[in-house]
Amino acid sequence: MDITFFPLGQKQQQQQQQQQLFSPEEFNSKSNEMLDAMKPNTKPSLPTATPPTPPEEATTTPPLPATTTPPLPIKLPPPTTPIVSLARGAKTGANTLSSVLPDLNSEFAPPPAMSKQLQGRSYSPTKASARELLASARFDIPCPGETEGNPACSCQIKCNPAGNCAKAQGMCDSKDGCVELSLNPDKSWATLKRGASDEELELFGWEGLQMTGLEEEEIAKEIEKGTVESERGRGSKVAIKDLISTTSLQTSFANFNPKQDDLCIGGPHEGYRSPTIDPQSIKHVTPPPSIAAQIESLASKSIGVVALTYNTPVTLVNSMLSWEEMGLLDVSHERLLIANAGVPVEVALGKDFDFKVVQPKDIEGVKMNPKHDNVVTIGAAFYYALEMLESEYVIFLEKDFMADTTLTKAQFMDEILSSMWMLDQGAWIVRLRSRSQQGCDSFKTCGKATNWGARDPPSRRKNHWSYYCDNHESLPGVEECLTQADPGPTYRCHTSYDSNWSLNAVIVKREVMLSGSPVKAGGEGGFPKGNFADYGLSTWDRQDGFESDLISFWGDYKVPICISTEGIFLHAELDG
């Protein structure tokens, strides 16, 4: 397949020609200069067409605050102890494929460093197929001050009533790198799209991500015979207690729930509480006894990581590398990859990163998606994952949620332990998506699409996006329960009354999802199918059934939800 890239500017061409003249050290010093020369300098979003926000919603949105580019981090020697004093985003030395997202990781890893990091990987995507996927992908182009729609990280322009998008086409023609327009179904909006630049292709360091045809054939044979190891993905390498900021967390946890708000302890009545909650750990009047002992106990609990993928190997390896870099794979006691369709390269990647890899067809009594062979819906995957794991806490990640590698390991692990703490205080679901992507993709901006006056929960389901905003104290139905000045974690809690259902980067207690049955304010039960896991399985025949069906009724049960205000996982789909 012939691959065509959009032309580089003169400056980029000169830099590309000069690369071969640099030593590795000189090339490293030139890396950020190359990145600055990229036009446009933006992270990719979903490479599929995203229908713009309708005009009536977009016109009521207040202007977004101006953003500033954070200064480049200063290179420091590797610390002997975890760094806990740096502000968010100040971490140095990130060497993952997240370098393709330059504004989230300004100190990216150039090809020499990338190749070195990936040496010894026994399984990886083939160079040719991966390049084809990325070369054909389309990413959003931001145009601050010019976009007429939402989200803020794309450039969306109205077309005239006859479907004429000449204005958008003219803007595309004038912007460096714009290759096409993506139109919504009724052709009333156009979104400007760019292709992958040569720099982005080069930054992926494909030479370190090769899987020979023979290796792929061997993996395919293992899959066919069902001989892929079943005992992979068990055992942690590092104790989380050795990575957290213990003293800082003790102070934070001792000040839990300063306003004595029921939202912080599982809702306004006992029925909302997790069935595994220890009443003695809930702060009412006095701090719980021995915070240090509670942290020690919590840090000894088991953590499982579930990843769900479906034929997107470039996205998967990007996320895997980020999870590995931040230590998530080291501290987890179980790692499970549900590989929809059983694509050999994804099975191989799971093995390489020490995941137990399971294909839907290998699950006993599996209920598969009727539209696809060897594929399960997200609701069914949630159920089967919880049944297969034994860990007390489970982090559920679709393949396109990478760890924020601009954090230190200590900051990342403080968030993980704090989310476990919030589950112990009564939350049923804790969300860990980063608010740095606010206004992008499905992450609504402050005040966007809210409906505070509605009485039916489905009409209120987008209210929760505003709980990430700095003015949360003026909003109903939310309370900040864990508060600590930067760089410590802060957590806010609300209920499903003001929220949609989502498994995008969440942590739950396994037993709560398998056996906890929410009740309504008057003590009325009747939660369909009894619990979340069984309800997920009941949507085995529809990919969107888990979310769309739950939205219609789960708000009535006011299920307790907490969010990490800053979050630690970023949406990054590169070949979806």
XYZ file of C-alpha atoms in Angstrom:
576
model
C 0.000 0.000 0.000
C 1.358 3.394 -0.957
C 1.337 5.873 1.902
C 1.027 9.558 1.176
C 1.785 12.197 3.783
C 0.921 15.862 3.624
C 3.941 18.026 2.722
C 6.232 19.223 5.463
C 7.066 22.892 5.712
C 10.546 24.059 4.763
C 11.701 24.203 8.359
C 10.546 20.649 9.061
C 12.212 19.390 5.882
C 15.499 20.995 6.881
C 15.302 19.432 10.348
C 14.471 16.026 8.913
C 17.481 16.239 6.588
C 19.730 17.278 9.476
C 18.690 14.405 11.758
C 21.197 11.996 10.247
C 24.019 14.469 11.013
C 23.299 14.573 14.741
C 24.738 12.339 17.389
C 22.108 10.724 19.676
C 22.830 13.364 22.304
C 22.510 16.189 19.787
C 19.339 14.690 18.401
C 17.812 14.516 21.873
C 18.532 18.212 22.387
C 16.815 19.026 19.102
C 13.687 17.003 19.852
C 11.581 19.729 21.414
C 12.595 22.139 18.651
C 11.265 19.643 16.096
C 8.038 19.299 18.016
C 7.519 23.055 18.133
C 7.871 23.136 14.365
C 4.989 20.703 13.858
C 1.897 22.359 12.427
C -0.491 22.075 14.112
C 0.879 21.105 17.502
C -2.065 19.215 18.910
C -2.969 15.871 20.331
C -5.041 13.549 18.172
C -8.589 12.760 19.183
C -10.828 10.039 17.846
C -10.003 9.555 14.174
C -13.663 9.098 13.369
C -16.155 11.801 12.512
C -17.553 13.453 15.621
C -20.928 15.152 15.089
C -20.641 18.741 16.323
C -22.782 20.202 19.047
C -26.043 21.629 17.689
C -26.055 25.426 17.296
C -28.560 26.104 20.072
C -26.271 24.423 22.584
C -23.074 25.898 21.256
C -24.297 29.482 21.190
C -25.127 29.460 24.894
C -21.680 28.343 25.956
C -19.554 31.042 27.590
C -16.101 31.580 26.084
C -13.511 29.152 27.335
C -10.726 30.591 29.442
C -7.462 31.149 27.633
C -5.010 28.328 28.043
C -1.293 28.591 28.393
C 1.388 26.116 27.397
C 3.180 24.787 30.471
C 6.929 25.358 30.572
C 9.131 22.477 29.555
C 10.175 20.381 32.548
C 13.733 20.680 33.781
C 15.808 17.526 33.378
C 16.764 16.086 36.747
C 18.822 13.019 37.665
C 16.703 9.969 38.534
C 15.498 10.307 42.136
C 16.376 7.699 44.723
C 12.994 8.199 46.385
C 9.611 9.020 44.826
C 9.183 12.698 43.980
C 6.242 14.128 45.889
C 6.888 17.858 45.771
C 6.480 18.550 42.044
C 3.236 20.002 40.797
C 1.124 18.008 38.375
C 2.595 17.828 34.909
C 6.148 18.559 36.069
C 7.373 14.989 35.872
C 10.442 14.432 33.737
C 11.774 11.585 31.641
C 8.503 10.188 30.260
C 9.427 7.643 27.593
C 6.192 6.187 26.252
C 4.322 6.337 23.003
C 2.324 9.165 24.547
C 4.919 11.351 22.862
C 2.460 11.531 20.006
C 0.395 13.709 22.321
C 2.925 16.554 22.625
C 0.842 19.020 24.601
C 0.285 16.399 27.311
C 3.904 15.241 27.372
C 6.147 18.061 26.236
C 9.344 16.166 26.931
C 8.758 13.395 24.431
C 11.012 10.449 23.724
C 12.869 10.757 20.393
C 13.396 7.645 18.250
C 16.788 6.604 19.744
C 15.392 6.587 23.285
C 12.207 4.871 22.146
C 14.108 2.110 20.361
C 16.232 1.552 23.433
C 13.207 1.330 25.690
C 11.487 -1.224 23.487
C 14.461 -3.506 22.914
C 13.675 -7.006 24.018
C 9.942 -6.757 23.388
C 9.160 -10.151 21.914
C 5.793 -9.248 20.439
C 4.601 -6.035 18.845
C 2.555 -4.762 15.877
C 4.069 -5.241 12.444
C 5.738 -2.098 11.201
C 3.848 -1.997 7.915
C 0.359 -2.515 9.324
C 0.876 -0.048 12.152
C 2.144 2.659 9.806
C -0.814 2.099 7.499
C -3.233 2.491 10.383
C -1.707 5.715 11.610
C -1.117 7.107 8.126
C -4.824 6.711 7.337
C -6.014 8.173 10.641
C -7.493 11.663 10.845
C -7.118 13.952 13.849
C -8.757 17.182 14.943
C -7.195 20.593 14.322
C -7.876 23.243 16.985
C -8.697 26.785 15.951
C -9.212 28.805 19.137
C -11.326 31.877 18.528
C -12.520 30.575 15.165
C -14.421 27.410 16.009
C -18.192 27.818 16.014
C -18.972 24.607 17.844
C -17.829 22.378 20.660
C -15.521 20.735 21.794
C -12.851 23.349 22.233
C -10.039 21.113 21.010
C -11.441 20.797 17.490
C -12.307 23.254 14.733
C -16.007 23.023 13.868
C -17.575 25.383 11.349
C -21.250 25.774 10.393
C -22.289 24.991 6.837
C -25.091 26.926 5.166
C -28.639 25.477 5.083
C -28.044 23.983 1.647
C -25.127 21.948 2.986
C -22.515 24.192 1.418
C -19.373 24.119 3.567
C -17.272 26.538 1.517
C -16.251 28.544 4.588
C -14.909 25.445 6.315
C -13.155 24.320 3.146
C -11.506 27.701 2.823
C -10.247 27.484 6.395
C -8.941 23.977 5.741
C -7.095 25.157 2.654
C -5.459 27.932 4.687
C -4.343 25.783 7.629
C -1.082 23.913 7.490
C -1.736 20.181 7.637
C -5.507 20.177 7.088
C -6.315 17.351 4.669
C -10.096 16.972 4.758
C -13.428 17.945 6.284
C -15.541 15.585 8.352
C -19.263 16.341 8.012
C -22.022 15.386 10.413
C -24.957 13.342 8.975
C -27.095 16.297 7.895
C -24.071 18.238 6.581
C -24.807 21.215 8.802
C -21.366 21.177 10.456
C -17.841 20.519 9.206
C -14.865 19.525 11.366
C -11.349 20.185 10.086
C -9.085 17.133 10.117
C -5.370 16.599 9.650
C -3.344 13.482 8.893
C -0.440 12.124 10.890
C 2.731 14.129 10.325
C 6.055 12.518 9.470
C 7.312 13.608 12.885
C 4.489 11.740 14.610
C 5.152 8.617 12.580
C 8.837 8.867 13.422
C 8.184 9.465 17.106
C 6.478 6.099 17.372
C 9.858 4.458 16.837
C 8.401 1.637 14.750
C 11.753 -0.171 14.571
C 11.230 -1.278 18.142
C 7.692 -2.420 17.492
C 8.093 -5.214 15.003
C 6.550 -8.646 15.021
C 7.744 -10.988 12.329
C 5.364 -12.968 10.194
C 6.686 -16.137 11.811
C 5.973 -14.815 15.315
C 2.480 -13.791 14.313
C 1.908 -17.220 12.790
C 3.088 -18.923 15.985
C 0.763 -16.803 18.107
C -2.126 -17.619 15.762
C -1.358 -21.322 16.201
C -1.347 -20.967 19.982
C -4.692 -19.214 19.826
C -6.149 -21.918 17.586
C -4.929 -24.674 19.893
C -5.970 -22.810 23.014
C -2.467 -23.132 24.442
C -1.907 -19.479 25.337
C -0.727 -19.494 28.941
C -3.560 -19.149 31.429
C -1.435 -18.396 34.483
C -0.040 -15.118 33.237
C -1.113 -11.849 34.774
C -0.810 -12.816 38.436
C 1.395 -11.388 41.156
C 2.646 -7.877 41.904
C 6.268 -6.819 41.604
C 6.159 -3.724 43.820
C 4.144 -2.889 46.932
C 2.066 0.246 46.459
C 2.975 1.350 49.987
C 6.561 1.821 48.784
C 5.454 4.323 46.129
C 2.900 6.513 47.930
C 3.410 9.728 49.906
C 2.395 8.236 53.256
C 2.742 11.348 55.414
C 0.809 13.509 52.973
C -1.993 10.945 52.657
C -2.273 10.636 56.443
C -2.954 14.374 56.671
C -5.409 14.219 53.813
C -7.363 11.221 55.121
C -7.491 12.649 58.648
C -9.350 15.646 57.194
C -11.784 13.521 55.175
C -15.330 14.871 54.911
C -14.758 18.211 56.676
C -18.411 19.278 56.284
C -19.849 15.987 57.533
C -21.768 15.567 54.287
C -23.591 12.301 53.633
C -22.500 12.381 49.983
C -18.986 11.553 51.189
C -20.047 8.377 52.980
C -22.258 6.671 50.437
C -25.289 8.890 50.095
C -27.989 10.459 52.232
C -29.238 7.225 53.784
C -27.886 3.833 54.802
C -29.294 2.070 51.762
C -26.876 3.823 49.454
C -23.852 2.507 51.285
C -21.591 -0.205 50.056
C -22.531 -3.496 51.750
C -18.863 -3.965 52.639
C -18.476 -0.576 54.321
C -16.958 -0.573 57.796
C -18.999 1.979 59.790
C -15.995 2.552 62.071
C -14.014 3.982 59.152
C -16.580 6.704 58.421
C -15.781 10.107 59.869
C -18.752 11.689 61.634
C -17.545 13.756 64.591
C -14.015 12.592 65.275
C -11.354 11.342 62.885
C -11.205 7.563 62.448
C -8.652 5.935 64.755
C -5.158 5.242 63.490
C -5.131 6.666 59.984
C -1.622 5.275 59.520
C -2.878 1.766 60.300
C -5.742 2.176 57.838
C -3.349 3.249 55.083
C -1.098 0.281 55.857
C -4.083 -2.059 55.647
C -5.434 -0.466 52.480
C -2.043 -0.661 50.771
C -1.955 -4.408 51.381
C -5.245 -5.029 49.540
C -5.258 -6.615 46.086
C -5.744 -4.607 42.890
C -6.832 -6.060 39.566
C -6.503 -4.328 36.185
C -8.889 -5.192 33.357
C -8.181 -4.038 29.800
C -10.626 -4.452 26.937
C -9.437 -4.239 23.331
C -10.770 -4.819 19.813
C -8.295 -4.727 16.920
C -6.532 -1.448 17.766
C -2.934 -2.548 18.467
C -1.308 0.891 18.206
C -3.714 2.326 20.784
C -3.245 -0.732 22.973
C 0.555 -0.631 23.000
C 0.466 3.103 23.734
C -1.748 2.518 26.755
C 0.194 -0.559 27.892
C 3.462 1.376 27.863
C 1.916 4.227 29.831
C 0.435 1.853 32.426
C 3.793 0.160 32.737
C 5.705 3.419 33.081
C 3.488 4.717 35.869
C 3.862 1.465 37.807
C 0.255 0.306 37.496
C 1.255 -3.084 36.113
C 3.878 -3.538 38.845
C 1.535 -2.920 41.797
C -1.437 -4.828 40.376
C -1.982 -8.341 41.658
C -3.958 -9.448 38.599
C -3.907 -8.258 34.985
C -6.570 -9.410 32.552
C -6.859 -8.528 28.861
C -10.125 -9.414 27.128
C -9.066 -9.549 23.493
C -12.159 -9.200 21.355
C -11.781 -10.965 17.997
C -8.529 -12.568 19.169
C -6.287 -10.520 16.899
C -2.864 -12.256 17.143
C -0.836 -9.087 17.648
C -3.089 -7.961 20.527
C -2.901 -11.383 22.163
C 0.882 -11.161 21.813
C 0.993 -7.689 23.329
C -1.040 -8.883 26.295
C 1.365 -11.741 26.864
C 4.350 -9.440 26.519
C 3.043 -7.101 29.232
C 2.231 -10.057 31.505
C -1.546 -10.011 31.182
C -3.704 -13.083 31.275
C -5.235 -12.939 27.792
C -8.758 -14.237 27.307
C -10.733 -14.340 24.101
C -14.523 -14.368 24.336
C -14.757 -17.793 22.645
C -12.679 -19.297 25.452
C -15.059 -18.157 28.222
C -17.281 -20.992 29.390
C -20.940 -20.379 28.565
C -20.115 -17.020 26.970
C -22.859 -14.861 25.504
C -21.240 -13.238 22.486
C -22.267 -10.157 20.564
C -24.646 -11.557 17.908
C -23.270 -9.159 15.291
C -19.617 -10.186 15.575
C -17.686 -13.414 15.948
C -15.568 -13.858 19.080
C -16.646 -10.465 20.507
C -18.460 -9.537 23.716
C -20.199 -6.255 24.494
C -18.798 -3.989 27.186
C -21.554 -4.993 29.633
C -20.789 -8.687 29.213
C -17.042 -8.012 29.413
C -17.573 -6.219 32.734
C -19.430 -9.239 34.127
C -16.941 -11.846 32.896
C -13.957 -9.839 34.122
C -15.378 -9.554 37.626
C -16.122 -13.284 37.642
C -12.609 -14.210 36.500
C -10.705 -11.947 38.898
C -10.218 -12.387 42.626
C -8.823 -8.954 43.545
C -10.774 -6.776 45.974
C -10.411 -3.594 43.888
C -10.703 -3.608 40.105
C -9.617 -0.892 37.679
C -11.515 -1.170 34.391
C -9.814 0.357 31.351
C -10.768 0.200 27.726
C -7.645 0.128 25.543
C -7.880 3.860 24.710
C -7.358 5.153 28.260
C -3.662 5.699 28.850
C -2.046 6.793 32.101
C -1.082 10.459 32.353
C 2.680 10.123 32.106
C 3.293 13.734 33.102
C 2.713 12.688 36.726
C 5.274 11.203 39.053
C 4.769 7.640 40.191
C 4.066 8.962 43.677
C 1.329 11.269 42.400
C -0.189 8.459 40.345
C -0.116 5.977 43.221
C -1.481 8.538 45.695
C -4.510 8.801 43.411
C -4.909 5.025 43.196
C -4.785 4.611 46.972
C -7.097 7.604 47.502
C -9.639 6.108 45.116
C -9.546 2.880 47.115
C -10.078 4.926 50.272
C -13.149 6.567 48.732
C -14.577 3.151 47.874
C -14.070 2.109 51.497
C -15.940 5.203 52.699
C -19.052 4.229 50.745
C -18.633 5.110 47.065
C -19.705 2.390 44.651
C -17.852 3.823 41.649
C -14.806 6.113 41.514
C -13.950 7.800 38.217
C -10.322 8.505 37.344
C -10.507 10.275 33.985
C -8.283 13.360 33.711
C -10.023 16.713 33.574
C -7.142 18.063 31.476
C -9.282 16.967 28.514
C -12.263 19.035 29.625
C -14.055 20.368 26.559
C -12.671 17.625 24.302
C -14.447 14.600 22.902
C -17.350 13.659 25.219
C -15.936 15.586 28.219
C -18.283 18.579 28.517
C -17.084 22.040 29.452
C -18.284 23.823 32.594
C -22.011 24.448 32.475
C -22.377 22.651 29.153
C -25.577 20.658 28.568
C -26.641 20.940 32.218
C -30.273 20.690 33.269
C -30.487 21.428 36.960
C -34.228 22.086 36.885
C -35.215 18.683 35.495
C -36.802 16.200 37.861
C -36.283 13.058 35.787
C -32.726 11.677 36.097
C -32.192 10.988 32.356
C -32.546 14.714 31.681
C -29.947 15.435 34.381
C -27.386 12.865 33.229
C -24.849 15.422 31.911
C -24.828 17.582 35.038
C -21.901 15.651 36.512
C -19.428 17.074 33.976
C -19.691 20.429 35.753
C -18.633 18.826 39.029
C -15.059 18.911 37.700
C -15.167 22.706 37.559
C -13.627 25.094 40.064
C -17.018 26.580 40.950
C -18.405 23.225 42.091
C -19.382 24.661 45.495
C -22.200 26.624 43.868
C -23.671 23.491 42.284
C -26.265 21.184 43.848
C -25.684 17.512 44.571
C -21.904 17.483 45.014
C -19.428 17.762 47.894
C -15.640 17.850 48.043
C -14.807 15.067 50.470
C -11.050 14.714 50.196
C -9.267 18.049 49.982
C -5.579 18.709 49.768
C -3.525 21.471 48.185
C -1.552 20.602 45.061
C -0.030 18.208 44.360
C -2.275 15.996 46.503
C -5.456 14.226 45.358
C -8.877 15.819 45.758
C -12.113 13.866 45.449
C -15.683 15.051 45.018
C -18.752 12.906 45.454
C -22.261 12.943 43.999
C -24.845 10.366 42.939
C -26.225 8.796 39.790
C -29.136 11.260 39.996
C -26.915 13.727 38.098
C -24.837 11.337 36.036
C -24.711 9.046 33.054
C -23.286 5.541 33.335
C -19.737 5.040 32.108
C -16.902 2.565 32.572
C -14.322 4.989 31.191
C -11.383 4.617 33.581
C -13.138 3.590 36.800
C -12.203 1.664 39.924
C -14.763 -0.417 41.808
C -14.928 -2.963 44.576
C -15.419 -6.342 42.981
C -17.867 -7.707 45.552
C -19.981 -4.544 45.497
C -20.461 -4.857 41.735
C -21.197 -8.589 42.000
C -23.530 -8.554 44.977
C -24.438 -4.999 45.988
C -28.048 -4.124 45.170
C -28.898 -0.386 45.262
C -32.116 0.751 46.928
C -34.170 3.912 46.618
C -34.617 6.594 49.271
C -37.587 4.874 50.885
C -35.729 1.594 51.150
C -37.347 0.223 48.005
C -35.167 -2.293 46.194
C -35.924 -3.877 42.876
C -32.728 -2.907 41.066
C -33.041 -4.743 37.710
C -31.111 -8.022 37.677
C -30.117 -7.325 41.288
C -26.598 -5.913 40.775
C -24.417 -4.121 38.248
C -22.496 -7.177 37.076
C -25.604 -9.193 36.249
C -27.206 -6.184 34.635
C -24.137 -5.785 32.442
C -24.446 -9.392 31.307
C -28.104 -8.839 30.466
C -26.969 -6.402 27.754
C -24.810 -9.038 26.036
C -26.564 -8.528 22.706
C -26.081 -4.726 22.385
C -22.782 -2.863 22.601
C -24.395 0.330 23.926
C -27.034 -1.455 25.995
C -25.190 -1.235 29.320
C -24.960 2.545 29.197
C -28.170 3.451 27.388
C -30.386 1.179 29.491
C -28.914 2.149 32.867
C -29.330 5.855 32.119
C -33.090 5.374 32.002
C -33.440 4.295 35.633
C -30.255 4.236 37.711
C -30.631 7.883 38.713
C -33.647 6.923 40.817
C -31.366 4.844 43.046
C -28.878 7.671 43.632
C -25.896 5.334 43.465
C -22.892 6.990 45.184
C -20.139 8.096 42.791
C -16.875 9.897 43.496
C -14.495 11.533 41.033
C -10.821 12.317 41.184
C -10.980 16.049 40.489
C -7.757 16.007 38.461
C -7.781 12.407 37.283
C -4.972 10.196 36.024
C -6.170 8.584 32.771
C -6.354 10.251 29.341
C -8.443 9.285 26.350
C -6.060 8.545 23.456
C -7.348 6.475 20.547
C -4.800 6.353 17.762
C -6.016 3.685 15.361
C -9.656 3.173 16.287
